[in-house]
Short mmCIF file of C-alpha atoms and ligand atoms in Angstrom, two decimals:
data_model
loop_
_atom_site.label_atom_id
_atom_site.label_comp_id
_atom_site.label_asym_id
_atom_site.label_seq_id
_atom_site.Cartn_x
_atom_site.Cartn_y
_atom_site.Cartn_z
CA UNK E 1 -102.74 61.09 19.03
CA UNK E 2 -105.16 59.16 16.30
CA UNK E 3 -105.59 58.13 12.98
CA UNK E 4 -109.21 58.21 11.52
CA UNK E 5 -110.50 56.89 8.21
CA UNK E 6 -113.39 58.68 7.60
CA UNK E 7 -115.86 56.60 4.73
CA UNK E 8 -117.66 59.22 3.04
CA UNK E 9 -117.81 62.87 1.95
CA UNK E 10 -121.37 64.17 1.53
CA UNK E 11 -122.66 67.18 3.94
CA UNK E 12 -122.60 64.93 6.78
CA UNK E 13 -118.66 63.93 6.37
CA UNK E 14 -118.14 67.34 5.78
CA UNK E 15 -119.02 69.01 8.91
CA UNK E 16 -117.79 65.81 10.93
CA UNK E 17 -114.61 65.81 9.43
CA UNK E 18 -114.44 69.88 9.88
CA UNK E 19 -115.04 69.43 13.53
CA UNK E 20 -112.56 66.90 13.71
CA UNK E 21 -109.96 69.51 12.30
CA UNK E 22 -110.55 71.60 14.98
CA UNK E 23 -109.84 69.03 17.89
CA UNK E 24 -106.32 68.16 16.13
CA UNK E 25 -104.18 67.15 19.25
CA UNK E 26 -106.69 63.95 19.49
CA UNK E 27 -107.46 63.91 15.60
CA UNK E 28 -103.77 64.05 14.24
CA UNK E 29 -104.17 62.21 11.35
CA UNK E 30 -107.04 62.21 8.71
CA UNK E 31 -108.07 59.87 5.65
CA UNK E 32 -110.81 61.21 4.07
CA UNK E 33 -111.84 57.93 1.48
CA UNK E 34 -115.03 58.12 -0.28
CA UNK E 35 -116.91 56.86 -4.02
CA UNK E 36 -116.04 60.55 -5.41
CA UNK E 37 -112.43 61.10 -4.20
CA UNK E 38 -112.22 64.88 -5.95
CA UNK E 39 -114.67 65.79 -3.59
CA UNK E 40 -112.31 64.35 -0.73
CA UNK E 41 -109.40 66.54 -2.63
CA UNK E 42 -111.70 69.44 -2.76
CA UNK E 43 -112.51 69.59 1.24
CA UNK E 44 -108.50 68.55 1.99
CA UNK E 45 -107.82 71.32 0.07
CA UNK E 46 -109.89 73.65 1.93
CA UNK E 47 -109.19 72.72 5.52
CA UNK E 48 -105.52 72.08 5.16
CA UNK E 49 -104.59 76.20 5.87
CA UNK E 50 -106.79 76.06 9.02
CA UNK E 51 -105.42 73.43 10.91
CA UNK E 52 -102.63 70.78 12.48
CA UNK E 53 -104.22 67.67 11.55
CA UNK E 54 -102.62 66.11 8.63
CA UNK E 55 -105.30 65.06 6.07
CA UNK E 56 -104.74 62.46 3.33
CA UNK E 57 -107.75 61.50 0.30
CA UNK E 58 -108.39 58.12 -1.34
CA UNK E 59 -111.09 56.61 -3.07
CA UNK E 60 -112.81 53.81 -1.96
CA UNK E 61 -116.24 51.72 -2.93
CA UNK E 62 -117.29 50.81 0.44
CA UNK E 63 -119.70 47.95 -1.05
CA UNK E 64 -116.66 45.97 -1.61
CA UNK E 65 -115.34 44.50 1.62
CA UNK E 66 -112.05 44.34 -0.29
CA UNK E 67 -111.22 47.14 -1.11
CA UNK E 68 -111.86 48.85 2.11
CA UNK E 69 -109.95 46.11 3.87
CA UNK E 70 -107.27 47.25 1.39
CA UNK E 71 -107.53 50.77 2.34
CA UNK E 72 -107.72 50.03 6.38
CA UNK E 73 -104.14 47.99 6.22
CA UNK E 74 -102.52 50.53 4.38
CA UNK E 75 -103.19 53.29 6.35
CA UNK E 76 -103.95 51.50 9.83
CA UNK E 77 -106.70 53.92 11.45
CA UNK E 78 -107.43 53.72 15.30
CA UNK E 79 -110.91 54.26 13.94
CA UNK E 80 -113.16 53.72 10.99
CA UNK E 81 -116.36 56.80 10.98
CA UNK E 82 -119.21 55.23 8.35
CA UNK E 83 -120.64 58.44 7.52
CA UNK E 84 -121.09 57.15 3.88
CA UNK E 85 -124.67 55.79 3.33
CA UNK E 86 -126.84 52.87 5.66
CA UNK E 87 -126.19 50.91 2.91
CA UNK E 88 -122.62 50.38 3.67
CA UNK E 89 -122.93 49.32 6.98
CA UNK E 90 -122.27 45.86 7.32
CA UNK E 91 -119.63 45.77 4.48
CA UNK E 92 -117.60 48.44 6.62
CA UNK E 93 -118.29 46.74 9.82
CA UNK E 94 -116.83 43.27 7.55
CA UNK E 95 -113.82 44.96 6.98
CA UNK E 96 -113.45 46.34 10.30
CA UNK E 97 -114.06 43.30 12.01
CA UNK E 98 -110.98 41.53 9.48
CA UNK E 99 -108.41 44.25 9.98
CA UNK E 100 -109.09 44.57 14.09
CA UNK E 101 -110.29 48.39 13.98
CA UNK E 102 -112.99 50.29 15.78
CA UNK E 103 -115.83 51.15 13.95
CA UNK E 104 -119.04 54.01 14.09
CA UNK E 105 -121.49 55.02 11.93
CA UNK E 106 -124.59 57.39 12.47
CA UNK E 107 -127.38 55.37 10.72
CA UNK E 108 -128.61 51.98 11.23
CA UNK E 109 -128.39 49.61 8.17
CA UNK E 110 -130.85 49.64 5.36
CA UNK E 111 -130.53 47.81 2.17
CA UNK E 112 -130.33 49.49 -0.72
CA UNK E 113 -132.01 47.28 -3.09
CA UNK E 114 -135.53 46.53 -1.02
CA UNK E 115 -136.29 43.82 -3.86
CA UNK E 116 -133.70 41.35 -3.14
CA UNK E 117 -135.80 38.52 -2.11
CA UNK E 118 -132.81 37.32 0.29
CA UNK E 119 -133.29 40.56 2.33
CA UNK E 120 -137.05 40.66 1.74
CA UNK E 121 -137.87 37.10 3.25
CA UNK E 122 -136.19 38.09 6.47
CA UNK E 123 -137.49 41.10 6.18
CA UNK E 124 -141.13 40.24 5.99
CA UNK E 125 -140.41 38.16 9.03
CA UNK E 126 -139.32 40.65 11.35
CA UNK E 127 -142.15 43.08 9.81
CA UNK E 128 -144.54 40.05 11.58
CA UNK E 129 -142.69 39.33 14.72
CA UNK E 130 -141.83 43.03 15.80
CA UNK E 131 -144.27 44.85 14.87
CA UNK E 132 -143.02 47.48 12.54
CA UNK E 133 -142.58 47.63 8.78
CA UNK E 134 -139.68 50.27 8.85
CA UNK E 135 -136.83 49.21 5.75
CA UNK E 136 -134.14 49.89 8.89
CA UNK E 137 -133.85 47.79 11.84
CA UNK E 138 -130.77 47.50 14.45
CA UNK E 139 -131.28 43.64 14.12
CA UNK E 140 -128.25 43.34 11.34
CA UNK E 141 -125.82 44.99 12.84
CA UNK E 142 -126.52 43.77 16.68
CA UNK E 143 -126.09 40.43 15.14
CA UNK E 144 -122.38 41.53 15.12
CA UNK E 145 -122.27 41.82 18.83
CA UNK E 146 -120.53 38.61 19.73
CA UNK E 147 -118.25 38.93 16.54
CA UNK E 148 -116.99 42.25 17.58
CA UNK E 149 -116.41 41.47 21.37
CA UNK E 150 -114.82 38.12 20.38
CA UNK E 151 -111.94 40.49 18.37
CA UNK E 152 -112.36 42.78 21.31
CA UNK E 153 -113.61 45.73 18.96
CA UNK E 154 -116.06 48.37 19.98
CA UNK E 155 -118.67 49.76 17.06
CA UNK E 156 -120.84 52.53 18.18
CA UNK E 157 -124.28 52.82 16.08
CA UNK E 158 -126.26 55.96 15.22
CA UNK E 159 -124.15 58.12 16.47
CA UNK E 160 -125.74 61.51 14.76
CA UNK E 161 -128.27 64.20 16.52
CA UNK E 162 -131.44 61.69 16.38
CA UNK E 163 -130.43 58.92 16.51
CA UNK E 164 -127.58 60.06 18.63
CA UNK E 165 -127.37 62.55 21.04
CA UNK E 166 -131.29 62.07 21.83
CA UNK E 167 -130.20 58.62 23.55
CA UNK E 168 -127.86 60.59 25.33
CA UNK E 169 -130.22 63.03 26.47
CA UNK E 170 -132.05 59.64 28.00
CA UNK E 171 -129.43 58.11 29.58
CA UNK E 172 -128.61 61.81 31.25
CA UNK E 173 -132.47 61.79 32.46
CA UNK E 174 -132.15 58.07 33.69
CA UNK E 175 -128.66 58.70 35.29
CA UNK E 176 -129.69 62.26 36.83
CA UNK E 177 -133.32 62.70 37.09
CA UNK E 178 -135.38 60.41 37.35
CA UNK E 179 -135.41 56.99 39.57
CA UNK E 180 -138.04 55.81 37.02
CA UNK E 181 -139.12 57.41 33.55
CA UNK E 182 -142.47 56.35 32.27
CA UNK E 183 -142.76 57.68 28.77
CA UNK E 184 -140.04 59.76 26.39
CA UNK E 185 -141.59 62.11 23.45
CA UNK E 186 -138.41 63.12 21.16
CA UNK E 187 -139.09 65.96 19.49
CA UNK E 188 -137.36 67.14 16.21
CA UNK E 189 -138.51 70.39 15.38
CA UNK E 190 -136.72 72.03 11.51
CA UNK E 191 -137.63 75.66 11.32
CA UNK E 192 -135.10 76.72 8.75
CA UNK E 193 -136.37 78.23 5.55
CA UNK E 194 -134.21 77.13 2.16
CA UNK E 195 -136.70 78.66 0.05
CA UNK E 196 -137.11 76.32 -2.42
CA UNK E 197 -140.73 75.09 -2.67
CA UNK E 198 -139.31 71.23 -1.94
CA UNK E 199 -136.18 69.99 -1.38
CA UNK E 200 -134.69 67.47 1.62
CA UNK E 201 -131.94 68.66 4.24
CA UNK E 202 -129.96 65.53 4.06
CA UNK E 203 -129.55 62.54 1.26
CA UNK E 204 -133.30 62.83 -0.45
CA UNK E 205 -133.53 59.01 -0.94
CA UNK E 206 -133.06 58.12 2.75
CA UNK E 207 -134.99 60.88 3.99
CA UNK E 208 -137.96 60.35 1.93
CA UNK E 209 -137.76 56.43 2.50
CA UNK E 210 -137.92 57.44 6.57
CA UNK E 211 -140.76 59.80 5.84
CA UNK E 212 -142.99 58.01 3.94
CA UNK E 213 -142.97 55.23 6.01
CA UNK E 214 -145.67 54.05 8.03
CA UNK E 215 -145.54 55.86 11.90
CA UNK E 216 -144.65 53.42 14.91
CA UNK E 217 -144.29 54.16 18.61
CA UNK E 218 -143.69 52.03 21.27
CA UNK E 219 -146.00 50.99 24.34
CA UNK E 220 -145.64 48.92 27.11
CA UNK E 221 -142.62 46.90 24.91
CA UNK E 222 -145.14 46.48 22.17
CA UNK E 223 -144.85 48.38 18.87
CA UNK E 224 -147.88 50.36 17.52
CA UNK E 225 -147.74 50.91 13.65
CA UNK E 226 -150.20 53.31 12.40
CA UNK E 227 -150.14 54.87 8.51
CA UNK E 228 -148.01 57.61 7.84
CA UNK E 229 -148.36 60.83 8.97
CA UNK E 230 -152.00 60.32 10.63
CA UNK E 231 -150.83 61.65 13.94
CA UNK E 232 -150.51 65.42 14.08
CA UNK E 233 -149.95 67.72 17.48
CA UNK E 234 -148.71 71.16 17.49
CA UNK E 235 -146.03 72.12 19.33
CA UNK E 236 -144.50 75.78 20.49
CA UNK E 237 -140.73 75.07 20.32
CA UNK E 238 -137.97 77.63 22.19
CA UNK E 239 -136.37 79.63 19.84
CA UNK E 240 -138.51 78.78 16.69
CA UNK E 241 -142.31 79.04 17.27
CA UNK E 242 -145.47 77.10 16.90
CA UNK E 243 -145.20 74.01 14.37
CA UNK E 244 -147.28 71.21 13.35
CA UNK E 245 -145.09 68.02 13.91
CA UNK E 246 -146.29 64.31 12.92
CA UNK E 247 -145.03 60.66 14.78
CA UNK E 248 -143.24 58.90 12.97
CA UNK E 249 -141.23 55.73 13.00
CA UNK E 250 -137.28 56.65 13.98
CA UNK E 251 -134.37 54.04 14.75
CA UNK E 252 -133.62 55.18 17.79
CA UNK E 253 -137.13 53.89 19.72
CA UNK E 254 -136.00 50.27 18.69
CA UNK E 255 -132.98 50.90 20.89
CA UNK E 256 -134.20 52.91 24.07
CA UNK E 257 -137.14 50.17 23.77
CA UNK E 258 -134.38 47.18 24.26
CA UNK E 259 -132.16 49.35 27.23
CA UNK E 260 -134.85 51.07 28.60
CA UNK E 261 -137.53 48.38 28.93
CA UNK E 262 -138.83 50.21 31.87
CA UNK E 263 -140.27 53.05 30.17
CA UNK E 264 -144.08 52.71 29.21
CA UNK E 265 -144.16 54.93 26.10
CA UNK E 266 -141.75 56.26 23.51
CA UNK E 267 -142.29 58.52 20.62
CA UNK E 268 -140.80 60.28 17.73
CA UNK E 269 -142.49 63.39 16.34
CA UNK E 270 -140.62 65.59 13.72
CA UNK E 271 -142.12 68.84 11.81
CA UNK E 272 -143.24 69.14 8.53
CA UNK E 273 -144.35 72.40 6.40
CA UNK E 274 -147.86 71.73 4.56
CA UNK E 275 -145.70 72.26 1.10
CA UNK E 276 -142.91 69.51 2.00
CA UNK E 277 -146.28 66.78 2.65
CA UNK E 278 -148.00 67.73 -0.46
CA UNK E 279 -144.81 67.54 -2.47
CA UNK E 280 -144.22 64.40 -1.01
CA UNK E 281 -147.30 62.95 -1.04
CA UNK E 282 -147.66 63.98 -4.84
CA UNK E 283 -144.64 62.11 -6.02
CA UNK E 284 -145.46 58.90 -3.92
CA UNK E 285 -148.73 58.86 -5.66
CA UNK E 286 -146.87 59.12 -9.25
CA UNK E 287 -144.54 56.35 -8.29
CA UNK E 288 -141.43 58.65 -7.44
CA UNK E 289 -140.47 57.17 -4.63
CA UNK E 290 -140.35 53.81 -5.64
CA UNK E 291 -136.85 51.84 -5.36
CA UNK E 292 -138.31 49.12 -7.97
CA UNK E 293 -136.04 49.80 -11.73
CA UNK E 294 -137.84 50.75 -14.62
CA UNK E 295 -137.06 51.00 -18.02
CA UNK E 296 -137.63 53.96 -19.98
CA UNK E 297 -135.85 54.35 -23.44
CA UNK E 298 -133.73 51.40 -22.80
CA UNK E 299 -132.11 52.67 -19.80
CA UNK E 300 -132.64 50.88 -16.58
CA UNK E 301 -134.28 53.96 -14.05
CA UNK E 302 -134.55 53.59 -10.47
CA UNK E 303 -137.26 56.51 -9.70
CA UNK E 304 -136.02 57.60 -6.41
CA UNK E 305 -132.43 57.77 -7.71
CA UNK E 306 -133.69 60.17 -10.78
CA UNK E 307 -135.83 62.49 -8.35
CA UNK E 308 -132.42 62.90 -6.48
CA UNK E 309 -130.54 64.25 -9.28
CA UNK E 310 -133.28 66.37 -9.83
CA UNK E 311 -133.68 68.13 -6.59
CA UNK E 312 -131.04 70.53 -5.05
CA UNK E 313 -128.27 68.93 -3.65
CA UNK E 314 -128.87 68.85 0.37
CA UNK E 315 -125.33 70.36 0.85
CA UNK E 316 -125.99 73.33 -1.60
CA UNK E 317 -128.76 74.84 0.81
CA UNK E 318 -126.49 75.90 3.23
CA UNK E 319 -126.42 80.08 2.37
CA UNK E 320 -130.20 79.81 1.96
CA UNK E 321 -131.63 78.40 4.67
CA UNK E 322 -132.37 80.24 7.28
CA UNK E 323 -133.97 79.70 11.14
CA UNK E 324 -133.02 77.32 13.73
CA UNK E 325 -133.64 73.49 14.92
CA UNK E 326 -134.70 72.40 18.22
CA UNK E 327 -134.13 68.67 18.65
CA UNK E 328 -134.79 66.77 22.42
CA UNK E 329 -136.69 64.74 24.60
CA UNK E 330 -139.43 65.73 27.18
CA UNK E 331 -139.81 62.78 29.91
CA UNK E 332 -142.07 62.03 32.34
CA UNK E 333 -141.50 59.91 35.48
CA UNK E 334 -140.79 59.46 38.91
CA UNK E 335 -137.79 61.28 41.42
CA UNK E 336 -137.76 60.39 44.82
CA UNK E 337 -141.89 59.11 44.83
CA UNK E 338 -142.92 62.40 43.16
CA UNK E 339 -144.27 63.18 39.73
CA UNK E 340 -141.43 64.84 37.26
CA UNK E 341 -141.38 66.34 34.00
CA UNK E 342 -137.90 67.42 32.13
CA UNK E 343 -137.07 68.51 28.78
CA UNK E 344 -133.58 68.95 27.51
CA UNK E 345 -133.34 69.80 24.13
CA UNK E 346 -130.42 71.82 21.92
CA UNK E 347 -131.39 74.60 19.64
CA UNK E 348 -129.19 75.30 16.39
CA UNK E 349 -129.42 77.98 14.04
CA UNK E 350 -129.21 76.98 10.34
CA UNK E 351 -126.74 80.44 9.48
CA UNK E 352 -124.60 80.34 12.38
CA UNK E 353 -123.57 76.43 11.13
CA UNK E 354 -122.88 77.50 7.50
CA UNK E 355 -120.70 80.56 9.18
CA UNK E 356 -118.86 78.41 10.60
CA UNK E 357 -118.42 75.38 8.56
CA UNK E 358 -120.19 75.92 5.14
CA UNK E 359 -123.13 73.95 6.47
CA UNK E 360 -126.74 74.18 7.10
CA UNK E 361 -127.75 73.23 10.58
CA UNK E 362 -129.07 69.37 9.84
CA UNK E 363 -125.86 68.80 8.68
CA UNK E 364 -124.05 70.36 11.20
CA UNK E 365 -126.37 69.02 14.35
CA UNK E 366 -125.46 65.37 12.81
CA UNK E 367 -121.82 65.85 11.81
CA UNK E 368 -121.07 67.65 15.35
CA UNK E 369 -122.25 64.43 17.78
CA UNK E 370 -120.01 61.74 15.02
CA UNK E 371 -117.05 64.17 16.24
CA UNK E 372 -117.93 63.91 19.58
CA UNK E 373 -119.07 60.02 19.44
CA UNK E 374 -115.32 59.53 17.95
CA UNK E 375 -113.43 61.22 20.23
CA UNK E 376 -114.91 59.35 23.34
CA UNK E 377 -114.03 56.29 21.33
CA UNK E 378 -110.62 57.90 20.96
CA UNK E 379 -109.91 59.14 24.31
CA UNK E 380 -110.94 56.01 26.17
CA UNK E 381 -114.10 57.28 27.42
CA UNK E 382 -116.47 55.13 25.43
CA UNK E 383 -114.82 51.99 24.81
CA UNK E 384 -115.76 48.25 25.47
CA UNK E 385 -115.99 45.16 23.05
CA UNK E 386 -119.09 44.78 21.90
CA UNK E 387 -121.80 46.68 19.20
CA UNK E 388 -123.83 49.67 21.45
CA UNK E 389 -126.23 51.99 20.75
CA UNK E 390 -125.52 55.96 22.85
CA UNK E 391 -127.67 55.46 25.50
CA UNK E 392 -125.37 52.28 26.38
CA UNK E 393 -122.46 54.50 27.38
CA UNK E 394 -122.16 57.18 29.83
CA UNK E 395 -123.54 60.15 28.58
CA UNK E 396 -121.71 62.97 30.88
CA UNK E 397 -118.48 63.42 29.22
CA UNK E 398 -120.14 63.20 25.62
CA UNK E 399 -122.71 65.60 26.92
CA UNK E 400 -120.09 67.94 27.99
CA UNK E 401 -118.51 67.53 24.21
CA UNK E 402 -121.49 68.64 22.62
CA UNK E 403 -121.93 71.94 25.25
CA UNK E 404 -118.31 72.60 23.99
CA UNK E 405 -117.90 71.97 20.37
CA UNK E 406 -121.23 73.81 19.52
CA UNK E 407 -124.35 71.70 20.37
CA UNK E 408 -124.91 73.25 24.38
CA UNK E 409 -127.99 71.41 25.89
CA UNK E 410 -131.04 73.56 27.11
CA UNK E 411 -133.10 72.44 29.98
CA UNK E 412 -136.90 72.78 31.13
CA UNK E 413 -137.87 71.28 34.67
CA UNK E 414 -141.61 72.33 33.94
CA UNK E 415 -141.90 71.83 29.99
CA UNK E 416 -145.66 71.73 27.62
CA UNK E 417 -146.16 68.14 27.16
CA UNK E 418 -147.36 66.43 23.92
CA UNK E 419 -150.63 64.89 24.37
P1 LIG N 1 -124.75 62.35 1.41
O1 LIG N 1 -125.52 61.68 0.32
O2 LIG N 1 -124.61 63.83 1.40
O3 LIG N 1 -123.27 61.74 1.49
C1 LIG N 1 -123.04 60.36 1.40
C2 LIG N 1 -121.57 60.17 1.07
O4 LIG N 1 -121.30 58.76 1.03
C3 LIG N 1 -121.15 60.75 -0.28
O5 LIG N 1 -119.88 61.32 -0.14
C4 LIG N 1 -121.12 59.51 -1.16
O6 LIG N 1 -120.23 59.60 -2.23
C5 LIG N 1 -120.61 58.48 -0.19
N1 LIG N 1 -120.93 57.14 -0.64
C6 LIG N 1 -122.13 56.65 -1.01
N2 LIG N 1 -122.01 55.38 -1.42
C7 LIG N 1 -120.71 55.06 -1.30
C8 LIG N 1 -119.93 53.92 -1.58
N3 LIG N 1 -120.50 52.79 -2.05
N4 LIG N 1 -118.61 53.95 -1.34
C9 LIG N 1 -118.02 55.08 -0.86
N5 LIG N 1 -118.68 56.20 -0.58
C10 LIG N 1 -120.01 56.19 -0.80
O7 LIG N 1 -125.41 61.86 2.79
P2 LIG N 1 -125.46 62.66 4.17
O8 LIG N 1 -124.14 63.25 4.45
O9 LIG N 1 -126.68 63.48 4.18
O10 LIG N 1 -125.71 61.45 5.19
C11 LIG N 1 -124.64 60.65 5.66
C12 LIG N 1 -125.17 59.67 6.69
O11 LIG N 1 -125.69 60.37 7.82
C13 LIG N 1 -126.32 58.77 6.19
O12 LIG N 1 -126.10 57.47 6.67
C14 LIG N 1 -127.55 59.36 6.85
O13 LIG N 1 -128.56 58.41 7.03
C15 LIG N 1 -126.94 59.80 8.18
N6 LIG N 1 -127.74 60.81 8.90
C16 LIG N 1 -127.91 60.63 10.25
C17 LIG N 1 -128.62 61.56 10.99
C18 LIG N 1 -128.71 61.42 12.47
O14 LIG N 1 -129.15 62.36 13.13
N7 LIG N 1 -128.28 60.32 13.06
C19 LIG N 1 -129.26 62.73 10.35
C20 LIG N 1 -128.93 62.88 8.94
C21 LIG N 1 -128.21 61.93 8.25
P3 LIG N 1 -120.60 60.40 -3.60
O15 LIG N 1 -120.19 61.79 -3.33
O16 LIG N 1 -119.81 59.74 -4.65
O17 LIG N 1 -122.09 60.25 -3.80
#
């Protein structure tokens, strides 16, 4: 018996919120609160036939600590889900923190306006002390730690498919195993097909901010930038085939880098089609990426704002795409003084998803594990004060979630490695 207040409505939300529906004896009740609230109405509307849990709508700006401190003591949730923006982050966790509620999100912060020169001092700090020049960094919300075990408050970050269930998938292969893992190579492999010659899977201006970020990995504690895209391997991934796939930077290494010191070298590789890099690579090169404002005709413009109303809305691919994901990790490492290699990886296909919940599968494989991540907040399993990353709880029970509600792990004990 709960009460969630989920922030946000977009095809994340969606499919989180429609798994949530299905698990009604722990979700009973359900505020859906988000900028646009008709499109709260509309999905209240459409999940109300199919199932027990009583779902209300508001509207809320979560920029303004206010008002969502307005909307948390009026209708008292057990738990707050960010699946709004990174942007929102610490303004939710704020409000969180002053009304005594549980928080998660699925996206470390980011700012939205990269200009401020508040942010952009500290910023250029870290860029020199860590090591990586990444926008997001865990570093503002762990500064929350002692605030949130002081109220006795547990917020779980990242809590999507990658980051997400891949720390989860390291903590198993710590816990289960290995005795010592030397190096981790997540792999996120897209081989759906939405036909359109470019469009992103999820929110364009976050996605292409990640993407055309310089690559980083981590060795031996250290971080190694490099510029993006410059390393390529191919990979032959169950269930979809042989794709080129490029290392990139990703949110979770900063994390499994802090708990897993141990480990020697960790890596995040996802695929790209030749036609997403060139479009991309184009409209960097024109300036349409840029967060900066310009002015054309007298109206302020930010660029990457105008080339997301112009490409197809992430949630509209759904009935065209086509193909499946295969998202894991492949360790290497020690068990009982011999050499080990394990893979354990989920495969999702993009038309199966939108069967069942009017989503394609990047949605889905994100909205799924913020179910799962809130009902072992809910049900006791993952609770303790504090701000934690996955791979800080135990990952069996949320494991066994994700086998049940439509992720199921795969396994390899002798798997390709990446070189
Ligand atoms: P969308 O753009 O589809 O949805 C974002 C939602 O947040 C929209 O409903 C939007 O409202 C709402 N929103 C934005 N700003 C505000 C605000 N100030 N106040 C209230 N509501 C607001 O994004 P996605 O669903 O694709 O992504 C959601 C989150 O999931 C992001 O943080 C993203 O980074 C994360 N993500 C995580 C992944 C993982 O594996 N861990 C993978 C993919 C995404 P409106 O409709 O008015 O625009």
């Amino acid at each position: 018996m709960s009460k969630v207040l989920v922030i946000g409505c977009g095809g994340v939300a969606s499919v989180a919120i429609s798994k949530c529906c299905q698990v009604s004896d722990v979700f009973t009740e359900l505020c859906i609160a988000s900028r646009t609230k008709s499109k709260c109405d509309a999905l209240a509307a459409k999940l109300a036939p199919t199932t027990r849990t009583k779902i209300t709508t508001a509207q809320v700006d979560a920029d303004d600590v206010q008002q969502l401190c307005d909307l948390i003591n009026s209708y008292k949730p057990d738990l707050v889900m960010n699946i709004a923006l990174p942007y929102q982050d610490l303004t939710i966790m704020d409000a969180c923190l002053a009304c005594g509620v549980n928080y998660m999100d699925t996206a470390n912060y980011e700012p939205e306006n990269t200009d401020d020169p508040a942010w952009r001092a500290i910023y250029e700090k870290r860029c020199k002390e860590a090591g990586f020049s990444a926008y997001f960094d865990y570093s503002w919300q762990w500064a929350y730690k002692k605030k949130f075990e002081d109220a006795g408050l547990t917020a779980l970050l990242g809590c999507g498919f990658d980051p997400g269930v891949t720390q989860a998938y390291c903590a198993y292969a710590a816990k289960h195993e290995f005795d010592s893992i030397d190096t981790i190579d997540i792999l996120d492999c897209n081989g759906g097909d939405h036909g359109y010659a470019f469009a992103t899977n999820f929110n364009p201006e976050i996605n292409l901010r990640e993407v055309s970020a310089p690559g980083s990995y981590m060795e031996n504690g250290k971080w190694v930038e490099i510029p993006p895209m410059s390393i390529k391997r191919e990979y032959n991934f169950d269930q979809v085939g042989q794709k080129d796939m490029y290392l990139l930077h990703h949110e979770e290494i900063e994390s499994l880098g802090k708990n897993l010191p141990d480990v020697k070298r960790i890596r995040f590789f996802m695929t790209f089609g030749q036609s997403y890099l060139d479009h991309m690579r184009c409209l960097e090169d024109v300036g349409m990426l840029s967060t900066t404002p310009i002015n054309y005709n007298g109206q302020e413009i930010v660029p990457i704002q105008f080339l997301k109303a112009l490409l197809p809305d992430p949630a509209s691919l759904g009935p065209r795409t086509k193909g499946k994901t295969n998202i894991g990790c492949i360790f290497t490492g020690k068990k009982d003084g011999k050499d080990k290699t394990y893979y354990i990886y989920n495969v999702c296909d993009h038309q199966e998803c939108y069967r069942e919940v009017g989503s394609q599968a990047i949605s889905y494989t994100t909205g799924v594990p913020a179910m799962c991540g809130a009902l072992m907040m809910l049900t006791g399993e993952w609770t303790k004060p504090g701000v934690y990353t996955v791979e800080e709880f135990n990952p069996d029970p949320f494991l066994d979630a994700l086998d049940k509600y439509g992720l199921p792990r795969s396994e390899n004990h002798n798997p390709v490695l990446v070189d």
